[in-house]
């Protein structure tokens, strides 16, 4: 079976800036895949390459075996895109008008477009707003409308760029339920998010991208297990100006009055680190432990601790 999305050696340059640097990965049909990375890592550029919104500098992207450049019409109709930037919603149309216009773009007849729009408005609790100017909608309503717009032509692939950004907890949980439902219906979902726990809850596999490079790709569980470590945080009195050489060798990191130690199964590290801290004349106020989760893995890999 052909993958839903196949990316091979994708490169995208903006003048002298290489935004995406030769990344390769496949997403299976019916998979819930997460693409994580810091701001500016290349996530949105990758999505834009898949959907044909940017020209690829080199490499190849295929959707169900069709090249996104040579077979643009075929690939674009298979994809529903909800962009991070809500300015992509036409501010001169009503809520219902946005959906029917988008359906028409994909060749759906007016009667069917109106029926589909009605179903989606009801599903996303926007029926009472169908004749409202979108400029009067809240941020959460605009976000739901953006996803409804992505679904109006019933695509096989749903690509969501930060879909729950700005939503409160209750709306985020509702959105998670909807996304799981789409996967159960056989759709493929590609999600970018800066909420790490969101990817951990929803995604079977995760790719981590940083500075335009794919630095990890695995199942969420394997990724956490592979880089499993227990993190020890030691809080001391006063600010730590400089680490001793032995502490550096133990891989201790410092922020303010906190030292972090990843023991990686070697519990002797803790005793050695505490001994060195005492030698520095620092008073230990508190010791905290935390098991590794996807967020800790992400921070370690991208160096954003």
PDB file of C-alpha atoms in Angstrom:
ATOM      1  CA  UNK A   1       0.000   0.000   0.000  1.00  0.00           C
ATOM      2  CA  UNK A   2       1.328   3.437  -0.962  1.00  0.00           C
ATOM      3  CA  UNK A   3       1.889   5.810   1.980  1.00  0.00           C
ATOM      4  CA  UNK A   4      -0.566   8.669   2.376  1.00  0.00           C
ATOM      5  CA  UNK A   5       2.356  11.107   2.320  1.00  0.00           C
ATOM      6  CA  UNK A   6       5.907  10.369   1.204  1.00  0.00           C
ATOM      7  CA  UNK A   7       8.659  12.973   1.568  1.00  0.00           C
ATOM      8  CA  UNK A   8      12.088  12.270   0.093  1.00  0.00           C
ATOM      9  CA  UNK A   9      15.097  14.573   0.543  1.00  0.00           C
ATOM     10  CA  UNK A  10      12.935  17.694   0.756  1.00  0.00           C
ATOM     11  CA  UNK A  11      14.849  20.966   0.581  1.00  0.00           C
ATOM     12  CA  UNK A  12      13.296  24.427   0.649  1.00  0.00           C
ATOM     13  CA  UNK A  13      15.381  27.596   0.402  1.00  0.00           C
ATOM     14  CA  UNK A  14      14.243  31.168   0.903  1.00  0.00           C
ATOM     15  CA  UNK A  15      17.001  33.174  -0.796  1.00  0.00           C
ATOM     16  CA  UNK A  16      20.096  32.333   1.279  1.00  0.00           C
ATOM     17  CA  UNK A  17      18.145  30.684   4.112  1.00  0.00           C
ATOM     18  CA  UNK A  18      17.722  26.891   3.995  1.00  0.00           C
ATOM     19  CA  UNK A  19      14.428  26.407   5.862  1.00  0.00           C
ATOM     20  CA  UNK A  20      14.175  22.639   5.272  1.00  0.00           C
ATOM     21  CA  UNK A  21      17.368  20.628   4.858  1.00  0.00           C
ATOM     22  CA  UNK A  22      16.823  17.319   3.078  1.00  0.00           C
ATOM     23  CA  UNK A  23      14.221  15.671   5.306  1.00  0.00           C
ATOM     24  CA  UNK A  24      12.642  12.299   4.454  1.00  0.00           C
ATOM     25  CA  UNK A  25       9.745  10.412   6.043  1.00  0.00           C
ATOM     26  CA  UNK A  26       6.514   8.591   5.168  1.00  0.00           C
ATOM     27  CA  UNK A  27       3.090   8.811   6.803  1.00  0.00           C
ATOM     28  CA  UNK A  28       0.895   5.725   6.546  1.00  0.00           C
ATOM     29  CA  UNK A  29      -2.751   5.751   5.495  1.00  0.00           C
ATOM     30  CA  UNK A  30      -4.969   6.116   8.567  1.00  0.00           C
ATOM     31  CA  UNK A  31      -2.085   7.234  10.781  1.00  0.00           C
ATOM     32  CA  UNK A  32      -2.135  10.040  13.351  1.00  0.00           C
ATOM     33  CA  UNK A  33       1.296  11.621  12.881  1.00  0.00           C
ATOM     34  CA  UNK A  34       2.770  14.501  14.845  1.00  0.00           C
ATOM     35  CA  UNK A  35       5.431  16.901  13.585  1.00  0.00           C
ATOM     36  CA  UNK A  36       7.052  18.732  16.486  1.00  0.00           C
ATOM     37  CA  UNK A  37       9.667  21.434  16.621  1.00  0.00           C
ATOM     38  CA  UNK A  38      10.455  24.871  18.030  1.00  0.00           C
ATOM     39  CA  UNK A  39       9.233  28.014  16.279  1.00  0.00           C
ATOM     40  CA  UNK A  40      11.073  28.426  12.985  1.00  0.00           C
ATOM     41  CA  UNK A  41      12.121  24.762  12.861  1.00  0.00           C
ATOM     42  CA  UNK A  42      10.565  24.156   9.421  1.00  0.00           C
ATOM     43  CA  UNK A  43       7.207  22.582  10.338  1.00  0.00           C
ATOM     44  CA  UNK A  44       4.978  25.029   8.473  1.00  0.00           C
ATOM     45  CA  UNK A  45       7.316  25.087   5.461  1.00  0.00           C
ATOM     46  CA  UNK A  46       7.076  21.282   5.287  1.00  0.00           C
ATOM     47  CA  UNK A  47       3.274  21.452   5.394  1.00  0.00           C
ATOM     48  CA  UNK A  48       3.250  24.142   2.717  1.00  0.00           C
ATOM     49  CA  UNK A  49       5.426  21.914   0.514  1.00  0.00           C
ATOM     50  CA  UNK A  50       2.992  18.999   0.913  1.00  0.00           C
ATOM     51  CA  UNK A  51       0.017  21.166  -0.028  1.00  0.00           C
ATOM     52  CA  UNK A  52       1.735  22.985  -2.886  1.00  0.00           C
ATOM     53  CA  UNK A  53       1.683  26.404  -1.217  1.00  0.00           C
ATOM     54  CA  UNK A  54       5.443  26.805  -1.733  1.00  0.00           C
ATOM     55  CA  UNK A  55       7.755  25.710  -4.520  1.00  0.00           C
ATOM     56  CA  UNK A  56      10.157  22.942  -3.536  1.00  0.00           C
ATOM     57  CA  UNK A  57      13.860  23.718  -4.054  1.00  0.00           C
ATOM     58  CA  UNK A  58      14.709  20.016  -4.449  1.00  0.00           C
ATOM     59  CA  UNK A  59      13.476  16.589  -3.418  1.00  0.00           C
ATOM     60  CA  UNK A  60      10.068  15.021  -3.901  1.00  0.00           C
ATOM     61  CA  UNK A  61       6.728  14.928  -2.103  1.00  0.00           C
ATOM     62  CA  UNK A  62       4.009  12.424  -3.017  1.00  0.00           C
ATOM     63  CA  UNK A  63       0.426  12.020  -1.827  1.00  0.00           C
ATOM     64  CA  UNK A  64      -0.911   8.485  -2.321  1.00  0.00           C
ATOM     65  CA  UNK A  65       1.776   7.985  -4.973  1.00  0.00           C
ATOM     66  CA  UNK A  66       1.023  11.221  -6.867  1.00  0.00           C
ATOM     67  CA  UNK A  67       3.683  13.915  -7.166  1.00  0.00           C
ATOM     68  CA  UNK A  68       2.468  17.168  -5.556  1.00  0.00           C
ATOM     69  CA  UNK A  69       3.961  19.233  -8.389  1.00  0.00           C
ATOM     70  CA  UNK A  70       3.169  17.134 -11.463  1.00  0.00           C
ATOM     71  CA  UNK A  71      -0.243  15.986 -10.180  1.00  0.00           C
ATOM     72  CA  UNK A  72      -1.212  19.056  -8.161  1.00  0.00           C
ATOM     73  CA  UNK A  73      -4.961  18.839  -8.852  1.00  0.00           C
ATOM     74  CA  UNK A  74      -5.119  15.189  -7.781  1.00  0.00           C
ATOM     75  CA  UNK A  75      -3.057  15.664  -4.618  1.00  0.00           C
ATOM     76  CA  UNK A  76      -4.714  18.897  -3.505  1.00  0.00           C
ATOM     77  CA  UNK A  77      -8.222  17.413  -3.537  1.00  0.00           C
ATOM     78  CA  UNK A  78      -7.017  14.586  -1.276  1.00  0.00           C
ATOM     79  CA  UNK A  79      -5.861  17.072   1.388  1.00  0.00           C
ATOM     80  CA  UNK A  80      -7.749  19.289   3.819  1.00  0.00           C
ATOM     81  CA  UNK A  81      -5.576  22.022   5.342  1.00  0.00           C
ATOM     82  CA  UNK A  82      -6.240  24.049   8.478  1.00  0.00           C
ATOM     83  CA  UNK A  83      -3.585  26.741   8.623  1.00  0.00           C
ATOM     84  CA  UNK A  84      -2.129  28.301  11.737  1.00  0.00           C
ATOM     85  CA  UNK A  85      -2.739  31.763  10.301  1.00  0.00           C
ATOM     86  CA  UNK A  86      -6.482  32.387  10.531  1.00  0.00           C
ATOM     87  CA  UNK A  87      -6.155  35.270   8.062  1.00  0.00           C
ATOM     88  CA  UNK A  88      -6.611  32.581   5.393  1.00  0.00           C
ATOM     89  CA  UNK A  89     -10.332  32.792   6.206  1.00  0.00           C
ATOM     90  CA  UNK A  90     -12.033  35.255   3.841  1.00  0.00           C
ATOM     91  CA  UNK A  91     -13.165  38.136   6.052  1.00  0.00           C
ATOM     92  CA  UNK A  92     -15.728  39.332   3.500  1.00  0.00           C
ATOM     93  CA  UNK A  93     -17.821  36.137   3.603  1.00  0.00           C
ATOM     94  CA  UNK A  94     -20.241  34.803   6.182  1.00  0.00           C
ATOM     95  CA  UNK A  95     -19.396  31.673   8.145  1.00  0.00           C
ATOM     96  CA  UNK A  96     -21.596  29.523   5.894  1.00  0.00           C
ATOM     97  CA  UNK A  97     -20.312  31.332   2.809  1.00  0.00           C
ATOM     98  CA  UNK A  98     -16.731  30.364   3.601  1.00  0.00           C
ATOM     99  CA  UNK A  99     -17.666  26.675   3.633  1.00  0.00           C
ATOM    100  CA  UNK A 100     -19.812  26.697   0.484  1.00  0.00           C
ATOM    101  CA  UNK A 101     -17.207  28.736  -1.405  1.00  0.00           C
ATOM    102  CA  UNK A 102     -14.465  26.289  -0.389  1.00  0.00           C
ATOM    103  CA  UNK A 103     -16.627  23.338  -1.455  1.00  0.00           C
ATOM    104  CA  UNK A 104     -17.158  25.000  -4.834  1.00  0.00           C
ATOM    105  CA  UNK A 105     -13.396  25.346  -5.240  1.00  0.00           C
ATOM    106  CA  UNK A 106     -13.236  21.539  -5.188  1.00  0.00           C
ATOM    107  CA  UNK A 107     -16.052  21.175  -7.723  1.00  0.00           C
ATOM    108  CA  UNK A 108     -18.846  20.279  -5.294  1.00  0.00           C
ATOM    109  CA  UNK A 109     -22.282  21.331  -6.586  1.00  0.00           C
ATOM    110  CA  UNK A 110     -24.161  24.022  -4.703  1.00  0.00           C
ATOM    111  CA  UNK A 111     -26.868  21.778  -3.196  1.00  0.00           C
ATOM    112  CA  UNK A 112     -24.291  19.289  -1.917  1.00  0.00           C
ATOM    113  CA  UNK A 113     -22.025  22.123  -0.723  1.00  0.00           C
ATOM    114  CA  UNK A 114     -24.841  23.679   1.315  1.00  0.00           C
ATOM    115  CA  UNK A 115     -25.750  20.300   2.804  1.00  0.00           C
ATOM    116  CA  UNK A 116     -22.135  19.590   3.722  1.00  0.00           C
ATOM    117  CA  UNK A 117     -21.729  23.076   5.215  1.00  0.00           C
ATOM    118  CA  UNK A 118     -24.858  22.595   7.329  1.00  0.00           C
ATOM    119  CA  UNK A 119     -23.534  19.288   8.711  1.00  0.00           C
ATOM    120  CA  UNK A 120     -20.156  20.764   9.599  1.00  0.00           C
ATOM    121  CA  UNK A 121     -21.642  23.880  11.189  1.00  0.00           C
ATOM    122  CA  UNK A 122     -23.761  21.658  13.404  1.00  0.00           C
ATOM    123  CA  UNK A 123     -20.826  19.389  14.254  1.00  0.00           C
ATOM    124  CA  UNK A 124     -18.613  22.313  15.277  1.00  0.00           C
ATOM    125  CA  UNK A 125     -21.441  24.132  17.103  1.00  0.00           C
ATOM    126  CA  UNK A 126     -21.440  27.062  14.661  1.00  0.00           C
ATOM    127  CA  UNK A 127     -25.000  26.831  13.285  1.00  0.00           C
ATOM    128  CA  UNK A 128     -26.136  29.922  15.200  1.00  0.00           C
ATOM    129  CA  UNK A 129     -23.260  31.867  13.612  1.00  0.00           C
ATOM    130  CA  UNK A 130     -23.761  30.759  10.000  1.00  0.00           C
ATOM    131  CA  UNK A 131     -24.794  34.216   8.751  1.00  0.00           C
ATOM    132  CA  UNK A 132     -22.324  36.119  10.918  1.00  0.00           C
ATOM    133  CA  UNK A 133     -19.369  38.088   9.559  1.00  0.00           C
ATOM    134  CA  UNK A 134     -16.301  36.091  10.638  1.00  0.00           C
ATOM    135  CA  UNK A 135     -14.678  39.238  12.011  1.00  0.00           C
ATOM    136  CA  UNK A 136     -17.208  38.980  14.841  1.00  0.00           C
ATOM    137  CA  UNK A 137     -16.222  35.434  15.801  1.00  0.00           C
ATOM    138  CA  UNK A 138     -14.051  34.596  18.796  1.00  0.00           C
ATOM    139  CA  UNK A 139     -10.621  33.051  18.240  1.00  0.00           C
ATOM    140  CA  UNK A 140     -11.926  29.623  19.229  1.00  0.00           C
ATOM    141  CA  UNK A 141     -14.822  29.846  16.767  1.00  0.00           C
ATOM    142  CA  UNK A 142     -12.466  30.880  13.962  1.00  0.00           C
ATOM    143  CA  UNK A 143     -10.249  27.913  14.760  1.00  0.00           C
ATOM    144  CA  UNK A 144     -13.214  25.508  14.559  1.00  0.00           C
ATOM    145  CA  UNK A 145     -14.346  27.136  11.319  1.00  0.00           C
ATOM    146  CA  UNK A 146     -10.865  26.664   9.856  1.00  0.00           C
ATOM    147  CA  UNK A 147     -11.051  22.913  10.529  1.00  0.00           C
ATOM    148  CA  UNK A 148     -14.597  22.730   9.131  1.00  0.00           C
ATOM    149  CA  UNK A 149     -13.296  24.445   5.986  1.00  0.00           C
ATOM    150  CA  UNK A 150     -10.530  21.828   5.725  1.00  0.00           C
ATOM    151  CA  UNK A 151     -13.123  19.032   5.933  1.00  0.00           C
ATOM    152  CA  UNK A 152     -15.790  20.418   3.614  1.00  0.00           C
ATOM    153  CA  UNK A 153     -14.656  18.392   0.565  1.00  0.00           C
ATOM    154  CA  UNK A 154     -14.243  15.191   2.646  1.00  0.00           C
ATOM    155  CA  UNK A 155     -10.472  14.781   2.107  1.00  0.00           C
ATOM    156  CA  UNK A 156      -8.477  11.623   2.820  1.00  0.00           C
ATOM    157  CA  UNK A 157      -5.748  13.578   4.604  1.00  0.00           C
ATOM    158  CA  UNK A 158      -6.265  16.271   7.218  1.00  0.00           C
ATOM    159  CA  UNK A 159      -3.301  18.566   7.864  1.00  0.00           C
ATOM    160  CA  UNK A 160      -3.577  20.737  10.955  1.00  0.00           C
ATOM    161  CA  UNK A 161      -1.028  23.445  11.730  1.00  0.00           C
ATOM    162  CA  UNK A 162      -1.318  24.288  15.451  1.00  0.00           C
ATOM    163  CA  UNK A 163      -5.088  23.549  15.502  1.00  0.00           C
ATOM    164  CA  UNK A 164      -5.630  24.196  19.217  1.00  0.00           C
ATOM    165  CA  UNK A 165      -3.487  27.321  19.549  1.00  0.00           C
ATOM    166  CA  UNK A 166      -5.349  29.870  21.647  1.00  0.00           C
ATOM    167  CA  UNK A 167      -8.121  27.479  22.693  1.00  0.00           C
ATOM    168  CA  UNK A 168      -9.051  26.977  26.320  1.00  0.00           C
ATOM    169  CA  UNK A 169      -8.676  23.537  27.899  1.00  0.00           C
ATOM    170  CA  UNK A 170     -12.313  22.497  27.370  1.00  0.00           C
ATOM    171  CA  UNK A 171     -12.239  23.348  23.659  1.00  0.00           C
ATOM    172  CA  UNK A 172      -8.895  21.607  23.241  1.00  0.00           C
ATOM    173  CA  UNK A 173     -10.307  18.394  24.741  1.00  0.00           C
ATOM    174  CA  UNK A 174     -13.322  18.637  22.394  1.00  0.00           C
ATOM    175  CA  UNK A 175     -10.944  19.073  19.475  1.00  0.00           C
ATOM    176  CA  UNK A 176      -8.914  16.024  20.541  1.00  0.00           C
ATOM    177  CA  UNK A 177     -12.102  13.944  20.534  1.00  0.00           C
ATOM    178  CA  UNK A 178     -12.933  15.109  17.014  1.00  0.00           C
ATOM    179  CA  UNK A 179      -9.439  14.352  15.715  1.00  0.00           C
ATOM    180  CA  UNK A 180      -9.509  10.817  17.132  1.00  0.00           C
ATOM    181  CA  UNK A 181     -12.891  10.329  15.442  1.00  0.00           C
ATOM    182  CA  UNK A 182     -11.475  11.394  12.060  1.00  0.00           C
ATOM    183  CA  UNK A 183      -8.708   8.775  12.343  1.00  0.00           C
ATOM    184  CA  UNK A 184     -11.237   6.076  13.285  1.00  0.00           C
ATOM    185  CA  UNK A 185     -13.119   6.997  10.103  1.00  0.00           C
ATOM    186  CA  UNK A 186      -9.964   6.185   8.120  1.00  0.00           C
ATOM    187  CA  UNK A 187      -8.558   9.659   7.576  1.00  0.00           C
ATOM    188  CA  UNK A 188      -4.844  10.355   7.858  1.00  0.00           C
ATOM    189  CA  UNK A 189      -4.002  13.222  10.213  1.00  0.00           C
ATOM    190  CA  UNK A 190      -0.789  15.239  10.204  1.00  0.00           C
ATOM    191  CA  UNK A 191      -0.601  17.509  13.225  1.00  0.00           C
ATOM    192  CA  UNK A 192       1.889  20.199  14.149  1.00  0.00           C
ATOM    193  CA  UNK A 193       1.640  21.492  17.677  1.00  0.00           C
ATOM    194  CA  UNK A 194       3.672  23.225  20.353  1.00  0.00           C
ATOM    195  CA  UNK A 195       1.575  21.499  23.036  1.00  0.00           C
ATOM    196  CA  UNK A 196       3.799  18.482  23.657  1.00  0.00           C
ATOM    197  CA  UNK A 197       1.205  16.677  25.762  1.00  0.00           C
ATOM    198  CA  UNK A 198      -1.183  16.989  22.821  1.00  0.00           C
ATOM    199  CA  UNK A 199       1.152  15.006  20.574  1.00  0.00           C
ATOM    200  CA  UNK A 200       1.754  12.488  23.352  1.00  0.00           C
ATOM    201  CA  UNK A 201      -1.992  11.899  23.781  1.00  0.00           C
ATOM    202  CA  UNK A 202      -2.947  11.814  20.107  1.00  0.00           C
ATOM    203  CA  UNK A 203      -0.088  10.726  17.874  1.00  0.00           C
ATOM    204  CA  UNK A 204       1.052   7.168  17.277  1.00  0.00           C
ATOM    205  CA  UNK A 205       4.286   8.379  15.664  1.00  0.00           C
ATOM    206  CA  UNK A 206       6.188  11.610  16.041  1.00  0.00           C
ATOM    207  CA  UNK A 207       8.843  13.357  13.994  1.00  0.00           C
ATOM    208  CA  UNK A 208      10.935  16.041  15.676  1.00  0.00           C
ATOM    209  CA  UNK A 209      12.322  18.747  13.406  1.00  0.00           C
ATOM    210  CA  UNK A 210      14.843  21.410  14.416  1.00  0.00           C
ATOM    211  CA  UNK A 211      16.700  23.946  12.281  1.00  0.00           C
ATOM    212  CA  UNK A 212      15.214  22.334   9.172  1.00  0.00           C
ATOM    213  CA  UNK A 213      16.482  18.828   9.954  1.00  0.00           C
ATOM    214  CA  UNK A 214      14.516  15.772  11.060  1.00  0.00           C
ATOM    215  CA  UNK A 215      16.377  14.756  14.212  1.00  0.00           C
ATOM    216  CA  UNK A 216      14.089  11.940  15.443  1.00  0.00           C
ATOM    217  CA  UNK A 217      11.298   9.784  14.004  1.00  0.00           C
ATOM    218  CA  UNK A 218       9.652   6.965  15.945  1.00  0.00           C
ATOM    219  CA  UNK A 219       6.513   5.892  17.757  1.00  0.00           C
ATOM    220  CA  UNK A 220       5.741   8.127  20.693  1.00  0.00           C
ATOM    221  CA  UNK A 221       6.271   5.231  23.098  1.00  0.00           C
ATOM    222  CA  UNK A 222       9.566   4.118  21.558  1.00  0.00           C
ATOM    223  CA  UNK A 223      10.868   7.665  21.493  1.00  0.00           C
ATOM    224  CA  UNK A 224      10.215   8.125  25.192  1.00  0.00           C
ATOM    225  CA  UNK A 225      11.575   4.650  26.038  1.00  0.00           C
ATOM    226  CA  UNK A 226      14.654   5.028  23.827  1.00  0.00           C
ATOM    227  CA  UNK A 227      15.649   8.268  25.485  1.00  0.00           C
ATOM    228  CA  UNK A 228      14.275   7.280  28.838  1.00  0.00           C
ATOM    229  CA  UNK A 229      15.948   8.921  31.743  1.00  0.00           C
ATOM    230  CA  UNK A 230      15.028  10.085  35.158  1.00  0.00           C
ATOM    231  CA  UNK A 231      15.576  13.773  35.627  1.00  0.00           C
ATOM    232  CA  UNK A 232      16.804  14.939  39.004  1.00  0.00           C
ATOM    233  CA  UNK A 233      16.512  18.648  39.771  1.00  0.00           C
ATOM    234  CA  UNK A 234      18.604  19.936  42.660  1.00  0.00           C
ATOM    235  CA  UNK A 235      17.630  23.354  44.033  1.00  0.00           C
ATOM    236  CA  UNK A 236      20.422  25.134  45.899  1.00  0.00           C
ATOM    237  CA  UNK A 237      20.826  28.373  47.830  1.00  0.00           C
ATOM    238  CA  UNK A 238      22.124  31.195  45.679  1.00  0.00           C
ATOM    239  CA  UNK A 239      22.769  31.478  41.958  1.00  0.00           C
ATOM    240  CA  UNK A 240      25.217  29.030  40.368  1.00  0.00           C
ATOM    241  CA  UNK A 241      27.768  31.041  38.401  1.00  0.00           C
ATOM    242  CA  UNK A 242      29.952  28.246  37.091  1.00  0.00           C
ATOM    243  CA  UNK A 243      29.945  24.452  37.060  1.00  0.00           C
ATOM    244  CA  UNK A 244      32.946  22.504  38.297  1.00  0.00           C
ATOM    245  CA  UNK A 245      34.672  20.220  35.792  1.00  0.00           C
ATOM    246  CA  UNK A 246      33.382  17.008  37.465  1.00  0.00           C
ATOM    247  CA  UNK A 247      29.783  18.285  37.262  1.00  0.00           C
ATOM    248  CA  UNK A 248      30.239  19.098  33.581  1.00  0.00           C
ATOM    249  CA  UNK A 249      31.503  15.558  32.986  1.00  0.00           C
ATOM    250  CA  UNK A 250      28.386  14.204  34.702  1.00  0.00           C
ATOM    251  CA  UNK A 251      26.253  16.125  32.173  1.00  0.00           C
ATOM    252  CA  UNK A 252      24.763  18.466  34.764  1.00  0.00           C
ATOM    253  CA  UNK A 253      23.004  21.550  33.366  1.00  0.00           C
ATOM    254  CA  UNK A 254      22.330  24.780  35.243  1.00  0.00           C
ATOM    255  CA  UNK A 255      19.593  27.381  35.230  1.00  0.00           C
ATOM    256  CA  UNK A 256      19.578  29.978  38.004  1.00  0.00           C
ATOM    257  CA  UNK A 257      19.699  28.105  41.291  1.00  0.00           C
ATOM    258  CA  UNK A 258      18.701  24.764  39.755  1.00  0.00           C
ATOM    259  CA  UNK A 259      20.883  21.912  38.550  1.00  0.00           C
ATOM    260  CA  UNK A 260      19.497  19.131  36.352  1.00  0.00           C
ATOM    261  CA  UNK A 261      20.928  15.624  36.208  1.00  0.00           C
ATOM    262  CA  UNK A 262      19.786  12.928  33.753  1.00  0.00           C
ATOM    263  CA  UNK A 263      20.787   9.650  35.353  1.00  0.00           C
ATOM    264  CA  UNK A 264      20.120   7.341  32.342  1.00  0.00           C
ATOM    265  CA  UNK A 265      19.973   4.318  34.634  1.00  0.00           C
ATOM    266  CA  UNK A 266      23.281   5.198  36.334  1.00  0.00           C
ATOM    267  CA  UNK A 267      22.121   6.120  39.822  1.00  0.00           C
ATOM    268  CA  UNK A 268      25.702   6.639  41.010  1.00  0.00           C
ATOM    269  CA  UNK A 269      25.594   9.955  39.121  1.00  0.00           C
ATOM    270  CA  UNK A 270      23.308  11.388  41.787  1.00  0.00           C
ATOM    271  CA  UNK A 271      25.677  10.731  44.674  1.00  0.00           C
ATOM    272  CA  UNK A 272      28.659  12.034  42.698  1.00  0.00           C
ATOM    273  CA  UNK A 273      26.782  15.201  41.732  1.00  0.00           C
ATOM    274  CA  UNK A 274      25.579  15.880  45.280  1.00  0.00           C
ATOM    275  CA  UNK A 275      29.134  15.417  46.568  1.00  0.00           C
ATOM    276  CA  UNK A 276      30.450  17.951  44.031  1.00  0.00           C
ATOM    277  CA  UNK A 277      27.668  20.414  44.877  1.00  0.00           C
ATOM    278  CA  UNK A 278      28.583  20.254  48.572  1.00  0.00           C
ATOM    279  CA  UNK A 279      32.266  20.762  47.680  1.00  0.00           C
ATOM    280  CA  UNK A 280      31.230  24.019  45.974  1.00  0.00           C
ATOM    281  CA  UNK A 281      29.877  25.204  49.340  1.00  0.00           C
ATOM    282  CA  UNK A 282      26.265  25.295  48.140  1.00  0.00           C
ATOM    283  CA  UNK A 283      23.392  24.413  50.439  1.00  0.00           C
ATOM    284  CA  UNK A 284      20.901  21.940  48.939  1.00  0.00           C
ATOM    285  CA  UNK A 285      17.345  23.171  49.528  1.00  0.00           C
ATOM    286  CA  UNK A 286      15.326  20.611  47.567  1.00  0.00           C
ATOM    287  CA  UNK A 287      15.722  17.548  45.343  1.00  0.00           C
ATOM    288  CA  UNK A 288      12.983  16.758  42.795  1.00  0.00           C
ATOM    289  CA  UNK A 289      12.589  13.761  40.501  1.00  0.00           C
ATOM    290  CA  UNK A 290      10.643  13.485  37.255  1.00  0.00           C
ATOM    291  CA  UNK A 291      10.201  10.524  34.914  1.00  0.00           C
ATOM    292  CA  UNK A 292      10.841  11.173  31.257  1.00  0.00           C
ATOM    293  CA  UNK A 293       7.903  12.172  29.078  1.00  0.00           C
ATOM    294  CA  UNK A 294       7.717  13.317  25.478  1.00  0.00           C
ATOM    295  CA  UNK A 295       8.171  16.931  26.568  1.00  0.00           C
ATOM    296  CA  UNK A 296      11.476  16.108  28.256  1.00  0.00           C
ATOM    297  CA  UNK A 297      12.604  14.132  25.188  1.00  0.00           C
ATOM    298  CA  UNK A 298      11.730  17.100  22.959  1.00  0.00           C
ATOM    299  CA  UNK A 299      13.629  19.550  25.156  1.00  0.00           C
ATOM    300  CA  UNK A 300      16.705  17.325  25.307  1.00  0.00           C
ATOM    301  CA  UNK A 301      16.819  16.718  21.557  1.00  0.00           C
ATOM    302  CA  UNK A 302      16.323  20.346  20.553  1.00  0.00           C
ATOM    303  CA  UNK A 303      18.502  21.801  23.305  1.00  0.00           C
ATOM    304  CA  UNK A 304      15.708  24.028  24.595  1.00  0.00           C
ATOM    305  CA  UNK A 305      15.797  23.008  28.251  1.00  0.00           C
TER     306      UNK A 305
END
